[in-house]
CSV table of C-alpha atoms in Angstrom, one decimal:
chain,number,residue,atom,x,y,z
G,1,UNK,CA,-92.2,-52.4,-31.3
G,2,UNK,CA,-91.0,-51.8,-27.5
G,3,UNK,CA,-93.4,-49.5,-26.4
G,4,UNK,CA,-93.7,-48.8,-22.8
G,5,UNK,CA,-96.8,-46.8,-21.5
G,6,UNK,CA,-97.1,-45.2,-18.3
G,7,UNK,CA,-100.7,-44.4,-16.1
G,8,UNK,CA,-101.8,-41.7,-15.6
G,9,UNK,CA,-99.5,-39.2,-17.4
G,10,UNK,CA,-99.8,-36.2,-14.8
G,11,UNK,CA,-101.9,-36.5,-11.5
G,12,UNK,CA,-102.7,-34.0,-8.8
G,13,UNK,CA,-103.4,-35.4,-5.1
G,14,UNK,CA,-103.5,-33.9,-1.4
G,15,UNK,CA,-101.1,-34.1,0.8
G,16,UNK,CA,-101.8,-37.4,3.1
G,17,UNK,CA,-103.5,-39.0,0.1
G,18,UNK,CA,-101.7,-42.2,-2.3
G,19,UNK,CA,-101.0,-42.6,-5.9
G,20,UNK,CA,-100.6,-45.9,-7.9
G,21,UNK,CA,-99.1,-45.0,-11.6
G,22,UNK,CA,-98.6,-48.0,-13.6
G,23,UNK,CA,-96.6,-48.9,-16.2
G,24,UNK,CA,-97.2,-51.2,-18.9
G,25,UNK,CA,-94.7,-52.8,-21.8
G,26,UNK,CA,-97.1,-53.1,-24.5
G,27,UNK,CA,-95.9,-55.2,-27.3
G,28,UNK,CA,-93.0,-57.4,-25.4
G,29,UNK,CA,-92.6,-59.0,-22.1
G,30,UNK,CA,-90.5,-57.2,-19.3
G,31,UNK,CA,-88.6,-59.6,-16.4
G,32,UNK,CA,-87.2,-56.8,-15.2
G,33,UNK,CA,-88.6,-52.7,-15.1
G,34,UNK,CA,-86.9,-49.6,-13.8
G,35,UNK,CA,-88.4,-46.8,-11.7
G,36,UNK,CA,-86.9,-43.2,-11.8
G,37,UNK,CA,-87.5,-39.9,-10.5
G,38,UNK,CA,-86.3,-36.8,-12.4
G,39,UNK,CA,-86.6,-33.1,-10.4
G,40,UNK,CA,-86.5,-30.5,-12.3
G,41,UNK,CA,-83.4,-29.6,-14.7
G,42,UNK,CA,-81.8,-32.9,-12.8
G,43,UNK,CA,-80.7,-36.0,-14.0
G,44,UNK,CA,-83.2,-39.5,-13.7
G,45,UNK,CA,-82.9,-41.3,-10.8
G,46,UNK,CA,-82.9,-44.4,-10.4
G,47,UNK,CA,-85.6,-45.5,-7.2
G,48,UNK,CA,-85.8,-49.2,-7.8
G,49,UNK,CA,-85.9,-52.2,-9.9
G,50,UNK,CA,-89.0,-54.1,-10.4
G,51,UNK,CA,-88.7,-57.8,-10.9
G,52,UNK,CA,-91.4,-59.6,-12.3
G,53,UNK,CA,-92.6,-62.3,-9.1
G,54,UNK,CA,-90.3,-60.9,-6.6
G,55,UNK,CA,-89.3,-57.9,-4.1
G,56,UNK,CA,-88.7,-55.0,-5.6
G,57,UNK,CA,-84.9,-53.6,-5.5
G,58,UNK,CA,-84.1,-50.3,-3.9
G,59,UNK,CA,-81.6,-47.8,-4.3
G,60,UNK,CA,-80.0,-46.6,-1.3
G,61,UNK,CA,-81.9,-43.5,0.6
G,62,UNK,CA,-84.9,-44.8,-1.2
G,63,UNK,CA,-87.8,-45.7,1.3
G,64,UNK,CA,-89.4,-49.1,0.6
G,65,UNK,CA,-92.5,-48.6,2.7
G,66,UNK,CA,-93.3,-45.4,1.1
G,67,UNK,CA,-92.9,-46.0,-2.9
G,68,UNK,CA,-94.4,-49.7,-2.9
G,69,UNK,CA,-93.9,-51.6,-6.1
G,70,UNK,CA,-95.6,-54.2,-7.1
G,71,UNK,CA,-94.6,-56.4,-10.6
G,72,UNK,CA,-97.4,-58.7,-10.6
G,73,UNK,CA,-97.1,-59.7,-14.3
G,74,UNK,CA,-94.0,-59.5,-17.0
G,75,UNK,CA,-96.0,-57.0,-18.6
G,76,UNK,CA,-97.3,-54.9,-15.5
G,77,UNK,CA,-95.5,-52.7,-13.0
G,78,UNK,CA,-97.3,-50.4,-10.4
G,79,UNK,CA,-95.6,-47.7,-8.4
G,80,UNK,CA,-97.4,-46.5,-5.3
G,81,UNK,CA,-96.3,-43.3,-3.3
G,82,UNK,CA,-98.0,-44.1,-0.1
G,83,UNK,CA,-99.1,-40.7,2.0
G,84,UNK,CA,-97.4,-37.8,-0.3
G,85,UNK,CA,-96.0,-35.2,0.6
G,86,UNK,CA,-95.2,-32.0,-1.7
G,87,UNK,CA,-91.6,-33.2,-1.4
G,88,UNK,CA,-93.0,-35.9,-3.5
G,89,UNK,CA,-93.6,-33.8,-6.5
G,90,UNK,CA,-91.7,-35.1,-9.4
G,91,UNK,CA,-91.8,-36.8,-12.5
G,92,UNK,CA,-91.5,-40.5,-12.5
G,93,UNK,CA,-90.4,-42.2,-15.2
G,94,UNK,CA,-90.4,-45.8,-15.7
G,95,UNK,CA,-88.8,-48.3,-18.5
G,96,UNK,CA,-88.7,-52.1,-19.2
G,97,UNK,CA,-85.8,-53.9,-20.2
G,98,UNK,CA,-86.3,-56.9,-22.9
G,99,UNK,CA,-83.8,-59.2,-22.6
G,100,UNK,CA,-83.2,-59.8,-26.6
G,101,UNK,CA,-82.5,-56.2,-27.3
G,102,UNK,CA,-79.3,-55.3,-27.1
G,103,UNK,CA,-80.5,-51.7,-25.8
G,104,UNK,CA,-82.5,-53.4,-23.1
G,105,UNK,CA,-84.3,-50.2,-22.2
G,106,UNK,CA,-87.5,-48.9,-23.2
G,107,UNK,CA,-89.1,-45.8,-21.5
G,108,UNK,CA,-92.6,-44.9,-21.3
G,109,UNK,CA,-93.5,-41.5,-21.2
G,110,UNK,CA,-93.5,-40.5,-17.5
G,111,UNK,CA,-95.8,-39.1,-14.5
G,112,UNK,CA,-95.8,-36.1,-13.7
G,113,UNK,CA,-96.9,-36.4,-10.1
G,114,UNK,CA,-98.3,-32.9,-7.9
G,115,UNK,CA,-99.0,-33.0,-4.2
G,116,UNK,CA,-100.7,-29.9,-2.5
B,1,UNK,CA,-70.5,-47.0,-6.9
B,2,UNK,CA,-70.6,-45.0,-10.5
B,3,UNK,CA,-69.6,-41.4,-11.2
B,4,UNK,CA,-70.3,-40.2,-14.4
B,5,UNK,CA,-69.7,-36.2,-15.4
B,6,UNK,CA,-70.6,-34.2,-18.4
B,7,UNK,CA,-70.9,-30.6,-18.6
B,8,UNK,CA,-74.1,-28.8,-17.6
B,9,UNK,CA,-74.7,-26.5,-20.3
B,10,UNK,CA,-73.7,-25.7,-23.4
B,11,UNK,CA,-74.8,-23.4,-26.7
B,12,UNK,CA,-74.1,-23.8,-30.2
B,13,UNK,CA,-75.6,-22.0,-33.9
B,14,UNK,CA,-77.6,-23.6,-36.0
B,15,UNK,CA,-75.9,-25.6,-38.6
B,16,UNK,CA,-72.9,-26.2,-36.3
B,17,UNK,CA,-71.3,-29.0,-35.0
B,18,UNK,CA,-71.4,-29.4,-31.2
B,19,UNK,CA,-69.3,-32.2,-28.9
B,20,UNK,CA,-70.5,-33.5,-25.3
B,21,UNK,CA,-68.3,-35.1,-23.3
B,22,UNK,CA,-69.1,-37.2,-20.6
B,23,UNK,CA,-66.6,-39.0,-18.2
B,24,UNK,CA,-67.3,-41.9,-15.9
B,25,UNK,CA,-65.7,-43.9,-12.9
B,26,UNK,CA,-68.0,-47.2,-12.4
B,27,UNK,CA,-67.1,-50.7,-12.0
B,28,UNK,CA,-68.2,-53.7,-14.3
B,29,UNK,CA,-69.0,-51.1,-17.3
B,30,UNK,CA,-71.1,-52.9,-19.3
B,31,UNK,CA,-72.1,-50.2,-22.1
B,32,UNK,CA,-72.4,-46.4,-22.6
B,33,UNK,CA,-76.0,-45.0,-23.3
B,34,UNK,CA,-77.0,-41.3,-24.3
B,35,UNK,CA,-80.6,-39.9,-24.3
B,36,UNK,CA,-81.8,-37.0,-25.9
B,37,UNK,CA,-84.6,-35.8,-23.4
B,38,UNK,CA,-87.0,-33.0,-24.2
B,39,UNK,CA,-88.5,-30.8,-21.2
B,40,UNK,CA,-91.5,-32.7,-19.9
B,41,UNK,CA,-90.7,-36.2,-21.8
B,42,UNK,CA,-89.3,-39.3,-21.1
B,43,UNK,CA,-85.6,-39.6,-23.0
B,44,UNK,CA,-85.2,-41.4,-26.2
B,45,UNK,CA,-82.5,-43.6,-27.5
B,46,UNK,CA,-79.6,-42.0,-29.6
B,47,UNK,CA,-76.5,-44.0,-29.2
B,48,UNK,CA,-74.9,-47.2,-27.4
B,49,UNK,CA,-71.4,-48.3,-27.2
B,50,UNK,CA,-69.6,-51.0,-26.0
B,51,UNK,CA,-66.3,-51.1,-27.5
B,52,UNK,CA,-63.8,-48.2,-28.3
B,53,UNK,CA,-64.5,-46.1,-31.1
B,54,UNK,CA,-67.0,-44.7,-33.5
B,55,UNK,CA,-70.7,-45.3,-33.6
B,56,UNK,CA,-72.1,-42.8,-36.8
B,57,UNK,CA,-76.2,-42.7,-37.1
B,58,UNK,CA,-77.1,-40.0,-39.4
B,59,UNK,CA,-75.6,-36.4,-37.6
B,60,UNK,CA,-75.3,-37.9,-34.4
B,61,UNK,CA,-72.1,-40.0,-33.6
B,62,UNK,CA,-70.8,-41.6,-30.4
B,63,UNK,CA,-67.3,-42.2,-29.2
B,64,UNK,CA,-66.0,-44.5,-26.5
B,65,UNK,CA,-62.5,-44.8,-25.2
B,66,UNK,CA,-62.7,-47.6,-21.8
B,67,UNK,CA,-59.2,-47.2,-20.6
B,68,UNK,CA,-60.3,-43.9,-20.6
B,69,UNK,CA,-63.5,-43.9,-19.1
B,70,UNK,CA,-64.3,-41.1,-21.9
B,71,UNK,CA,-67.1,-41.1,-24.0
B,72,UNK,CA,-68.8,-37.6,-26.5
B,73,UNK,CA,-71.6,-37.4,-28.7
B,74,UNK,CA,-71.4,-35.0,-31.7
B,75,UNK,CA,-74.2,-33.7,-33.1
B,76,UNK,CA,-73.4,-32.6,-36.8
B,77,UNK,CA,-75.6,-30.1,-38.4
B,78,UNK,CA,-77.7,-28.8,-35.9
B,79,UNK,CA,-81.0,-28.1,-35.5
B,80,UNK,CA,-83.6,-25.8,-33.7
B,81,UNK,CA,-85.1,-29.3,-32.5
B,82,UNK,CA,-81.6,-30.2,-30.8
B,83,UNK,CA,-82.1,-28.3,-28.1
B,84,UNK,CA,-82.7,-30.9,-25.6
B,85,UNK,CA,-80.7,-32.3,-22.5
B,86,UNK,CA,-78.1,-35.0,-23.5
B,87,UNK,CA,-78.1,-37.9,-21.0
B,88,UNK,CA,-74.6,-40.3,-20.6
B,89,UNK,CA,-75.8,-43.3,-18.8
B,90,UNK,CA,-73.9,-45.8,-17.6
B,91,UNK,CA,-74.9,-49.9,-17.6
B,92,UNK,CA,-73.3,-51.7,-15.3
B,93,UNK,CA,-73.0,-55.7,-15.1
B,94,UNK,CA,-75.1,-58.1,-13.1
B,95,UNK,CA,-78.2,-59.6,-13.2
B,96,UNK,CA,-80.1,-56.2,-13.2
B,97,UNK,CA,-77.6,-54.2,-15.6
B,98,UNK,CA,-79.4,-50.8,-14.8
B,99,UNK,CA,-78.4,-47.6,-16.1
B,100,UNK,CA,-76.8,-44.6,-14.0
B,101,UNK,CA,-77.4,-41.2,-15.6
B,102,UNK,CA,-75.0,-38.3,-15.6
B,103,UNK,CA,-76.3,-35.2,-14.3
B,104,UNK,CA,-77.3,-34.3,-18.3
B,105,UNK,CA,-75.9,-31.4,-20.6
B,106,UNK,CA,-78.8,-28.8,-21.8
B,107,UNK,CA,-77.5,-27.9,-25.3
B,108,UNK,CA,-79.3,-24.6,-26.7
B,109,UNK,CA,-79.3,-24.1,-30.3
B,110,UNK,CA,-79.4,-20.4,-31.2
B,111,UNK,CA,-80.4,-19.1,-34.8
């Protein structure tokens, strides 16, 4: 159990253009997801937290108007990156915390996003 | 805010035993996490701790000291397949309790 998918696993988009990747907790229900971002050979960080029926959370120096999240059901989270850029390029991981697990969170397998 | 440090690299032999340390300066610590993360993948579980001492699950172990702020992860035995990045992540209280990563260790196991 606790499986976390994530849609589409690597996508390649012009510059100007937007991306939705979704994120899905297949077997349990998720309040509450996470969105990441991981550059390469750095640490995850964290971007935002989802909350199912309510405004997304941002972390600081994270730009709301640009990565749109959107938690529309307590299994169902969507990240948009609205007009990429190749600074954009990353891999975006999400995960979904269940509340009755004492390890709370679940990642899917991530996005690896590419802007040209 | 959270700070949380843990070498950058490190290299071990096959069939050794390995420590990563991680320390961390956070408020409301709620928990200590570490992720094994392969290049490419999203990290998998390995270890949580709450209270001070030892967690043992099969050749990995994790130790936590709070007054501290100290936490390692030994790997016992190792394996070609160990060579990963080690994540220490950090929960914090509140209504969210997210997780703040360290900046990962990437342990190479040699033959």
């Amino acid at each position: 159990g606790a499986v976390v998918s994530q849609h589409p696993s690597w996508v390649i988009c012009k510059s100007g253009t937007s991306v939705k990747i979704e994120c899905r907790s297949l077997d349990f229900q998720a309040t509450t997801m996470f969105w990441y971002r991981q550059f390469p050979k750095q640490s995850l960080m964290l971007m935002a937290t989802s909350n199912e029926g309510s405004k997304a959370t941002y972390e600081q120096g994270v730009e709301k108007d640009k990565f749109l999240i959107n938690h529309a059901s307590l299994t169902l989270s969507t990240l948009t990156v609205t007009s990429a850029h190749p600074e954009d390029s990353s891999f975006y991981i999400c995960s979904a915390r269940r509340d009755s697990s004492p390890y709370e969170q679940y990642f899917g397998p991530g996005t690896r996003l590419t802007v040209t | 805010g959270q700070n949380i440090d843990q070498p950058t690299e490190m290299t071990a032999t096959e069939g050794a035993i390995v420590q990563i340390n991680c320390t961390y300066q956070t408020s409301g610590f709620n928990g200590l996490f570490w992720y094994q993360q392969h290049a490419g993948e999203a990290p998998t579980f390995l270890s949580y701790n709450v209270l001070d001492g030892l967690e043992e699950k099969g050749r990995f172990s994790s130790f936590l000291s709070r007054s501290k702020g100290y936490s390692y992860l030994l790997l016992k035995e190792l394996q070609m397949k160990d060579s990963a990045s080690y994540l220490c992540a950090v929960r914090v209280s509140g209504s969210a309790r997210q997780l703040t990563f360290g900046s990962g260790t990437q342990l190479t196991v040699l033959p």
